[in-house]
Amino acid sequence: MTGFRLRSGGVVDRTRPVSFRWDGTAFTGLAGDTLASALLANGERIVGRSFKYHRPRGVVSAGVEEAGAVVGVGRGARHEPNAKATLVELHEGLTASGQNGWPSVRADIAQFNDLFGRFFAAGFYYKTFIGLGRGTAQWMFFERFIRRAAGLGTASREADPDAYEYVHDFCDVLVVGAGPAGLAAAEACASAGLDTMLVEQDFALGGALTGAAEGVGMTPAADWIAERGGPRDNLRVLTRTTAFGLYDSNVVGCYERVTDHLADPDPALPGGRIRIVRPRRVILATGAFERPVAFGNNDRPGVMLAGAMKTYADRFAVAPGDRVVLATNNDSGYATARTLARAGVETTLLDSRELIGTTEIAEEARAAGIEVMAGYVPVEARGARGVTGLQVGRIAGHGHARPETTLPCDAVGVSGGWSPAFNLVSHRGVRPVWDPDLACFLSGPLDGVGVTGSAAGVWGTADAVAHGEAVAAAAVEALTGRRRRRKEPATGGWRNPIAPLWEVTVKGKKLKSFVDLQNDVATSDVRLAAREGFRSVEHMKRYTTLGMATDQGKFGGVVGLALLAGALDQTIPETGITTFRPPYTPVPIGAFAGRARGQHWQAVRRTPMHDAQAEGGAVFTDAGLWKRAWHHPETPAESLADGYLREARAVREAVGMVDVTTLGKIMVQGPDAAEFLNRVYVNGFAKLPVMKARYGVMLRDDGIVMDDGVTWRLGEHEFLTSTTTANAGAVMAWFEELLQTRWPELRVHVASVTDQWAGIALAGPKARETLEGLLAEGDVSDDALPFMGIVETQVKAGGGTVPAMIARISFSGELAYEVWTRSDWGDALWRALAHEVRMQGGAPYGMEALGALRIEKGHVTAAELDGRVTLEDAGLGRMASTRKAFIGNVLRQRPHLQRGDRPQLAHFRPAEEGERFSIGAIVCAPDGVRGHGEGWITGVTAAPALGGWLGIGFVRGGPKAWEGREVVIADPIRGRETRARVESPHQYDPDGSRMRA
């Protein structure tokens, strides 16, 4: 033995040393190591600190259930906190560090917390601070310190540099887990001609069989694994791939780690892949978790699961120590003892079963040089920073022990039994069933899913292989009809029955015994939770934090619920078990995002006129996914405030143009198109003449306004409906739902054509004159194109003519037109129209000026139609037809929605010139600012046409209720209050003469 690395054995590559750094110190491991095995080989025992008491922690297991070696891996943007060292594949240049300790995990100042452990029992934070006062100031003071102490690792503040991707896989059978049962099942399915997929979270196949001296029958383990895991046409094998969730229809979510194990990965490779697998059948060979036993100081570095010790010796050629004491209550501990003895480790085996000492299995162990102490249990581990000895005692029933002697040792292995890993079936709501003979929960049945091997409670290797083949035969028969039934071995398989042992206690002595090593949950915490009324296992879990964070009950979950059952004087089935939810093991958040990051997450949409506006110096803002011109500076030095006022005056006095392509556009076609729109909108559309447009409002089922827009009738059975930019997708989905679920009899087809049309609104006293200068044919005079009329024409653009539709529609209150053309010609149309506008002394205008114009006119937008406003609130009540039914008409007439004192649309002006207020401010009565006030402000502007600061919003009872009185517009966030007058929202051109000119 060199250090703790055995001179022979294992499946590591001794010809390929691997350099890595641990807590700033250089070490060397071997290719094929995990970080945990490399640290053990180098004699590093303290690798972490516990959450609450900062007690030293070492490697405990060899798999996903690791509760001690929770470390930080990588540096900078690639730093990953709370990684389990047992899952980290060693590679050249790997950097890792301990967590939750300062200045290091070897010498942690915060270990003094352990001295005050009696004050940090379950729920201490509730009890400690509950009496600090009725106010929140004291709690908020202490909360800062609690939050600072919370957590284990520290996440990187830098953006994740890795890319991720999604892959969709399909197969006949998905086998999860490549241990003996999984390999046997996959080979049997593939041999039957089924398209088979095998996923394994480890980087090596074989599970507990990897590196084991025991083979399968007469075949050595390595040869047997290679034969079944080798490539073939209809068998796909994916290592480093974890099945993290089982969902409806047996869809399985998998995460494949692609570059975590590479020292210098190809930049073109993703960091990982989410694989969404849709198999016809699932076979779960997910193995089982070995359980600990709670005894004094069972958290000390050097105390490990016995099965993990076997794995480190068999697979990694690493001895857990020079002198080992194993404690077991089942036959599996003997396999570990034989492995350690073969490796030259001095081994003593404690077996809590009194009668085991005379059995064949005990005699075989003694023949291998193992001291067997039947009827003995571990009482308390000695040593502060690691195990130096183990006090043992004779079992006296129900876990009680009589301490006798202390055995010198530097490692303790514990096996309290095995718990099948049925987490994935639990994701589908399957409740496990307690098997008293095996002292574990077994999975219940689930259609289309087979559970095999130790995941089904079958312990022996040969039995697990036979069981995997039998479950595979059932899958083959279900999918092909070919009968290949094989006899399934019975569950269990040990020669001697297990003797349940959850905790070792000593009469008259308090032992610090842990159930959850990561979260510092002691056996006393579980009993305390029971005494304080947390009788549900789910409540106990949350009160004590047992099985929280990255553990999720894999290590001590069953032990904890057994202790709770004992405290409540119940059976384990009566107490129940917590529900496991995906993901099975942590998955990077970035992996769920996949390629949807940056602009791939939120696509940038540009209108066909974007480049033309950008060349003119436009400043853009985001409107949903769209880039829209915010304003068009006349000079680089012109501010937004000056610019939008100039643009608004241009519209009022001459002419302006604005890009309105982003409005949602839906084509509604079919013989019943008019009837469909008649049912959707509050006003009538059945008799709308062809080549006419009409403003409409639609309601939700509950009578609240959903959206508004203008609908163009282009033919007897053809309409073009526009929506607000914000609600384009929602309205389209609404139309489709109505036609598919409520009115499938209507002969109507709807299609989103938002991207097919480019639109420009032209507004101002010179709008007609400007448009006439661009027409190649057609007439836009008042007689030929009256208000809300539509014409099809040709306009001069791009050195030729392009077809266009022109509707006389006004959102600004001025004479205005909307010019629509195919998106391909949008750029040319903008450039041509911009030239004509400038010739008339006008200017393009952006979103800010558009807002100013609509506020002056009193038009509503999505800012007002925010999901809580009725037609009457928005001043649109007279639009509702009394001659037809429409969606929302019944519920809009509820008395509460018809009350006269509801907040209604209004204009607001500061009482004193020069005063201002902001969007989001609340409108309050003049006698004081209270609660939510009497209303709210939705938009503000420096109104160029009406003069002075102007706001639009809602106030209880509307303008008439406040005639002659002032309100206070309060802005608590900015600490400002402004007195204001409430006025009608219809002040600018109230009779509409300007837009009908």
mmCIF file of C-alpha atoms in Angstrom, residues 759-966:
data_model
loop_
_atom_site.group_PDB
_atom_site.id
_atom_site.type_symbol
_atom_site.label_atom_id
_atom_site.label_comp_id
_atom_site.label_asym_id
_atom_site.label_seq_id
_atom_site.Cartn_x
_atom_site.Cartn_y
_atom_site.Cartn_z
ATOM 1 C CA GLY A 759 -47.644 49.596 -41.513
ATOM 2 C CA ILE A 760 -47.107 53.344 -41.227
ATOM 3 C CA ALA A 761 -49.476 55.799 -39.572
ATOM 4 C CA LEU A 762 -49.487 59.243 -41.211
ATOM 5 C CA ALA A 763 -51.114 61.974 -39.111
ATOM 6 C CA GLY A 764 -51.552 65.734 -39.120
ATOM 7 C CA PRO A 765 -53.361 68.564 -40.952
ATOM 8 C CA LYS A 766 -51.150 67.959 -44.020
ATOM 9 C CA ALA A 767 -51.507 64.187 -44.000
ATOM 10 C CA ARG A 768 -53.799 64.043 -47.052
ATOM 11 C CA GLU A 769 -51.608 66.426 -49.003
ATOM 12 C CA THR A 770 -48.539 64.378 -48.130
ATOM 13 C CA LEU A 771 -50.172 61.115 -49.126
ATOM 14 C CA GLU A 772 -51.431 62.480 -52.422
ATOM 15 C CA GLY A 773 -47.859 63.314 -53.391
ATOM 16 C CA LEU A 774 -47.000 59.636 -53.090
ATOM 17 C CA LEU A 775 -49.976 58.071 -54.871
ATOM 18 C CA ALA A 776 -49.370 56.424 -58.227
ATOM 19 C CA GLU A 777 -53.101 55.856 -58.593
ATOM 20 C CA GLY A 778 -56.250 56.188 -56.501
ATOM 21 C CA ASP A 779 -57.955 58.961 -54.565
ATOM 22 C CA VAL A 780 -57.729 59.802 -50.854
ATOM 23 C CA SER A 781 -60.046 62.799 -50.842
ATOM 24 C CA ASP A 782 -62.708 63.047 -48.176
ATOM 25 C CA ASP A 783 -65.351 61.846 -50.614
ATOM 26 C CA ALA A 784 -63.318 58.929 -51.924
ATOM 27 C CA LEU A 785 -61.884 57.920 -48.555
ATOM 28 C CA PRO A 786 -64.131 59.019 -45.664
ATOM 29 C CA PHE A 787 -63.328 58.412 -42.013
ATOM 30 C CA MET A 788 -62.840 54.658 -41.362
ATOM 31 C CA GLY A 789 -62.839 53.931 -45.089
ATOM 32 C CA ILE A 790 -60.331 51.660 -46.901
ATOM 33 C CA VAL A 791 -58.879 51.838 -50.387
ATOM 34 C CA GLU A 792 -56.472 49.642 -52.319
ATOM 35 C CA THR A 793 -53.970 51.600 -54.353
ATOM 36 C CA GLN A 794 -50.436 51.897 -55.694
ATOM 37 C CA VAL A 795 -47.829 54.156 -54.110
ATOM 38 C CA LYS A 796 -44.512 55.355 -55.488
ATOM 39 C CA ALA A 797 -41.600 53.820 -53.619
ATOM 40 C CA GLY A 798 -38.188 52.352 -54.314
ATOM 41 C CA GLY A 799 -38.002 53.744 -57.834
ATOM 42 C CA GLY A 800 -41.284 52.072 -58.848
ATOM 43 C CA THR A 801 -44.722 51.426 -57.452
ATOM 44 C CA VAL A 802 -45.848 49.042 -54.757
ATOM 45 C CA PRO A 803 -49.368 47.935 -53.848
ATOM 46 C CA ALA A 804 -50.784 49.265 -50.599
ATOM 47 C CA MET A 805 -53.962 49.411 -48.548
ATOM 48 C CA ILE A 806 -54.852 52.697 -46.930
ATOM 49 C CA ALA A 807 -57.376 53.097 -44.131
ATOM 50 C CA ARG A 808 -58.431 56.421 -42.690
ATOM 51 C CA ILE A 809 -57.870 55.769 -38.990
ATOM 52 C CA SER A 810 -56.693 58.164 -36.293
ATOM 53 C CA PHE A 811 -55.072 57.381 -32.962
ATOM 54 C CA SER A 812 -53.709 60.898 -32.524
ATOM 55 C CA GLY A 813 -56.908 62.887 -32.937
ATOM 56 C CA GLU A 814 -55.667 64.406 -36.211
ATOM 57 C CA LEU A 815 -56.510 63.715 -39.832
ATOM 58 C CA ALA A 816 -54.677 60.421 -40.197
ATOM 59 C CA TYR A 817 -54.172 57.363 -42.365
ATOM 60 C CA GLU A 818 -52.652 53.954 -41.906
ATOM 61 C CA VAL A 819 -50.723 52.726 -44.956
ATOM 62 C CA TRP A 820 -50.150 48.982 -45.132
ATOM 63 C CA THR A 821 -48.021 47.102 -47.626
ATOM 64 C CA ARG A 822 -46.307 43.750 -47.864
ATOM 65 C CA SER A 823 -43.367 43.533 -45.445
ATOM 66 C CA ASP A 824 -40.930 43.142 -48.332
ATOM 67 C CA TRP A 825 -41.718 46.690 -49.415
ATOM 68 C CA GLY A 826 -41.867 48.264 -45.939
ATOM 69 C CA ASP A 827 -38.384 49.769 -46.098
ATOM 70 C CA ALA A 828 -38.965 51.376 -49.488
ATOM 71 C CA LEU A 829 -42.351 52.722 -48.359
ATOM 72 C CA TRP A 830 -40.846 54.316 -45.229
ATOM 73 C CA ARG A 831 -38.080 56.041 -47.161
ATOM 74 C CA ALA A 832 -40.466 57.372 -49.797
ATOM 75 C CA LEU A 833 -43.017 58.611 -47.265
ATOM 76 C CA ALA A 834 -40.308 60.145 -45.052
ATOM 77 C CA HIS A 835 -39.186 62.247 -48.000
ATOM 78 C CA GLU A 836 -42.721 63.533 -48.582
ATOM 79 C CA VAL A 837 -43.221 64.244 -44.879
ATOM 80 C CA ARG A 838 -40.091 66.376 -44.717
ATOM 81 C CA MET A 839 -41.172 68.231 -47.860
ATOM 82 C CA GLN A 840 -44.318 69.227 -45.944
ATOM 83 C CA GLY A 841 -42.346 70.434 -42.921
ATOM 84 C CA GLY A 842 -43.184 67.380 -40.875
ATOM 85 C CA ALA A 843 -41.117 64.707 -39.114
ATOM 86 C CA PRO A 844 -41.172 61.039 -38.133
ATOM 87 C CA TYR A 845 -42.189 60.487 -34.546
ATOM 88 C CA GLY A 846 -41.608 57.749 -32.019
ATOM 89 C CA MET A 847 -43.233 56.021 -29.071
ATOM 90 C CA GLU A 848 -42.834 58.943 -26.675
ATOM 91 C CA ALA A 849 -44.593 61.403 -28.976
ATOM 92 C CA LEU A 850 -47.208 58.756 -29.780
ATOM 93 C CA GLY A 851 -47.906 58.514 -26.059
ATOM 94 C CA ALA A 852 -48.185 62.279 -25.704
ATOM 95 C CA LEU A 853 -50.685 62.511 -28.573
ATOM 96 C CA ARG A 854 -52.891 59.690 -27.304
ATOM 97 C CA ILE A 855 -52.891 61.051 -23.733
ATOM 98 C CA GLU A 856 -54.047 64.440 -24.995
ATOM 99 C CA LYS A 857 -56.798 62.752 -27.013
ATOM 100 C CA GLY A 858 -57.786 60.460 -24.145
ATOM 101 C CA HIS A 859 -57.223 57.200 -26.012
ATOM 102 C CA VAL A 860 -56.612 54.083 -23.921
ATOM 103 C CA THR A 861 -53.787 51.574 -24.368
ATOM 104 C CA ALA A 862 -52.645 48.454 -22.540
ATOM 105 C CA ALA A 863 -51.520 50.749 -19.700
ATOM 106 C CA GLU A 864 -55.176 51.461 -18.977
ATOM 107 C CA LEU A 865 -56.651 48.133 -20.111
ATOM 108 C CA ASP A 866 -54.668 46.278 -17.457
ATOM 109 C CA GLY A 867 -57.031 43.414 -16.719
ATOM 110 C CA ARG A 868 -59.193 45.109 -14.078
ATOM 111 C CA VAL A 869 -61.045 47.709 -16.152
ATOM 112 C CA THR A 870 -64.609 47.495 -17.489
ATOM 113 C CA LEU A 871 -66.055 49.209 -20.545
ATOM 114 C CA GLU A 872 -67.658 51.816 -18.327
ATOM 115 C CA ASP A 873 -64.423 52.400 -16.417
ATOM 116 C CA ALA A 874 -62.663 53.188 -19.701
ATOM 117 C CA GLY A 875 -65.480 55.415 -20.926
ATOM 118 C CA LEU A 876 -66.456 52.939 -23.633
ATOM 119 C CA GLY A 877 -69.751 51.733 -22.233
ATOM 120 C CA ARG A 878 -71.835 53.135 -25.085
ATOM 121 C CA MET A 879 -70.037 50.829 -27.518
ATOM 122 C CA ALA A 880 -71.692 47.724 -26.056
ATOM 123 C CA SER A 881 -74.460 46.457 -28.294
ATOM 124 C CA THR A 882 -77.871 45.823 -26.774
ATOM 125 C CA ARG A 883 -79.030 43.788 -29.792
ATOM 126 C CA LYS A 884 -76.643 40.848 -29.729
ATOM 127 C CA ALA A 885 -74.855 38.493 -27.417
ATOM 128 C CA PHE A 886 -71.093 38.730 -27.007
ATOM 129 C CA ILE A 887 -68.457 37.256 -24.722
ATOM 130 C CA GLY A 888 -68.523 38.852 -21.293
ATOM 131 C CA ASN A 889 -71.858 40.612 -21.724
ATOM 132 C CA VAL A 890 -73.617 38.792 -18.886
ATOM 133 C CA LEU A 891 -70.913 39.065 -16.264
ATOM 134 C CA ARG A 892 -70.110 42.682 -17.128
ATOM 135 C CA GLN A 893 -73.556 43.533 -15.791
ATOM 136 C CA ARG A 894 -72.831 42.302 -12.295
ATOM 137 C CA PRO A 895 -73.821 44.992 -9.790
ATOM 138 C CA HIS A 896 -70.270 45.435 -8.550
ATOM 139 C CA LEU A 897 -69.047 46.204 -12.086
ATOM 140 C CA GLN A 898 -71.859 48.657 -12.704
ATOM 141 C CA ARG A 899 -71.335 50.754 -9.581
ATOM 142 C CA GLY A 900 -71.030 54.460 -10.262
ATOM 143 C CA ASP A 901 -68.216 54.896 -7.755
ATOM 144 C CA ARG A 902 -65.801 52.594 -9.575
ATOM 145 C CA PRO A 903 -62.554 54.215 -10.753
ATOM 146 C CA GLN A 904 -63.153 55.772 -14.166
ATOM 147 C CA LEU A 905 -60.942 57.298 -16.846
ATOM 148 C CA ALA A 906 -59.937 60.924 -16.304
ATOM 149 C CA HIS A 907 -57.345 63.580 -17.054
ATOM 150 C CA PHE A 908 -55.278 65.107 -14.250
ATOM 151 C CA ARG A 909 -53.630 68.541 -14.235
ATOM 152 C CA PRO A 910 -51.382 69.944 -11.504
ATOM 153 C CA ALA A 911 -53.126 72.682 -9.569
ATOM 154 C CA GLU A 912 -49.984 74.804 -9.719
ATOM 155 C CA GLU A 913 -48.112 75.485 -12.915
ATOM 156 C CA GLY A 914 -44.739 73.779 -13.088
ATOM 157 C CA GLU A 915 -45.708 70.905 -10.772
ATOM 158 C CA ARG A 916 -45.382 67.308 -12.007
ATOM 159 C CA PHE A 917 -46.218 63.760 -11.025
ATOM 160 C CA SER A 918 -45.236 60.344 -12.348
ATOM 161 C CA ILE A 919 -46.747 57.181 -13.765
ATOM 162 C CA GLY A 920 -47.702 54.780 -10.999
ATOM 163 C CA ALA A 921 -48.609 57.491 -8.489
ATOM 164 C CA ILE A 922 -51.843 57.018 -6.529
ATOM 165 C CA VAL A 923 -54.728 59.458 -6.560
ATOM 166 C CA CYS A 924 -55.909 60.351 -3.062
ATOM 167 C CA ALA A 925 -58.585 62.492 -1.495
ATOM 168 C CA PRO A 926 -57.360 65.941 -0.385
ATOM 169 C CA ASP A 927 -57.812 65.107 3.306
ATOM 170 C CA GLY A 928 -54.975 62.591 3.391
ATOM 171 C CA VAL A 929 -53.038 59.793 1.757
ATOM 172 C CA ARG A 930 -54.533 56.479 2.863
ATOM 173 C CA GLY A 931 -54.385 52.908 1.620
ATOM 174 C CA HIS A 932 -54.660 52.521 -2.127
ATOM 175 C CA GLY A 933 -56.231 55.940 -2.516
ATOM 176 C CA GLU A 934 -59.029 56.844 -4.899
ATOM 177 C CA GLY A 935 -57.303 55.933 -8.174
ATOM 178 C CA TRP A 936 -54.005 55.722 -10.037
ATOM 179 C CA ILE A 937 -51.997 57.368 -12.826
ATOM 180 C CA THR A 938 -51.273 55.341 -15.985
ATOM 181 C CA GLY A 939 -49.608 57.931 -18.258
ATOM 182 C CA VAL A 940 -48.110 61.414 -18.137
ATOM 183 C CA THR A 941 -46.857 63.922 -20.692
ATOM 184 C CA ALA A 942 -45.949 67.533 -21.217
ATOM 185 C CA ALA A 943 -49.002 68.131 -23.416
ATOM 186 C CA PRO A 944 -47.959 70.328 -26.357
ATOM 187 C CA ALA A 945 -51.526 70.985 -27.559
ATOM 188 C CA LEU A 946 -53.222 71.490 -24.178
ATOM 189 C CA GLY A 947 -50.273 73.117 -22.429
ATOM 190 C CA GLY A 948 -48.669 72.102 -19.154
ATOM 191 C CA TRP A 949 -48.243 68.729 -17.472
ATOM 192 C CA LEU A 950 -51.052 66.249 -18.124
ATOM 193 C CA GLY A 951 -51.776 62.843 -16.744
ATOM 194 C CA ILE A 952 -54.272 60.135 -17.598
ATOM 195 C CA GLY A 953 -55.556 57.482 -15.242
ATOM 196 C CA PHE A 954 -58.485 56.486 -13.094
ATOM 197 C CA VAL A 955 -60.289 58.049 -10.151
ATOM 198 C CA ARG A 956 -63.222 56.818 -8.138
ATOM 199 C CA GLY A 957 -66.491 58.088 -9.648
ATOM 200 C CA GLY A 958 -64.785 59.728 -12.624
ATOM 201 C CA PRO A 959 -64.391 63.459 -13.391
ATOM 202 C CA LYS A 960 -67.989 64.342 -12.454
ATOM 203 C CA ALA A 961 -67.536 63.121 -8.894
ATOM 204 C CA TRP A 962 -64.600 65.511 -8.391
ATOM 205 C CA GLU A 963 -65.899 68.575 -10.167
ATOM 206 C CA GLY A 964 -64.750 71.647 -8.295
ATOM 207 C CA ARG A 965 -62.504 69.646 -5.950
ATOM 208 C CA GLU A 966 -58.842 68.813 -6.003
#
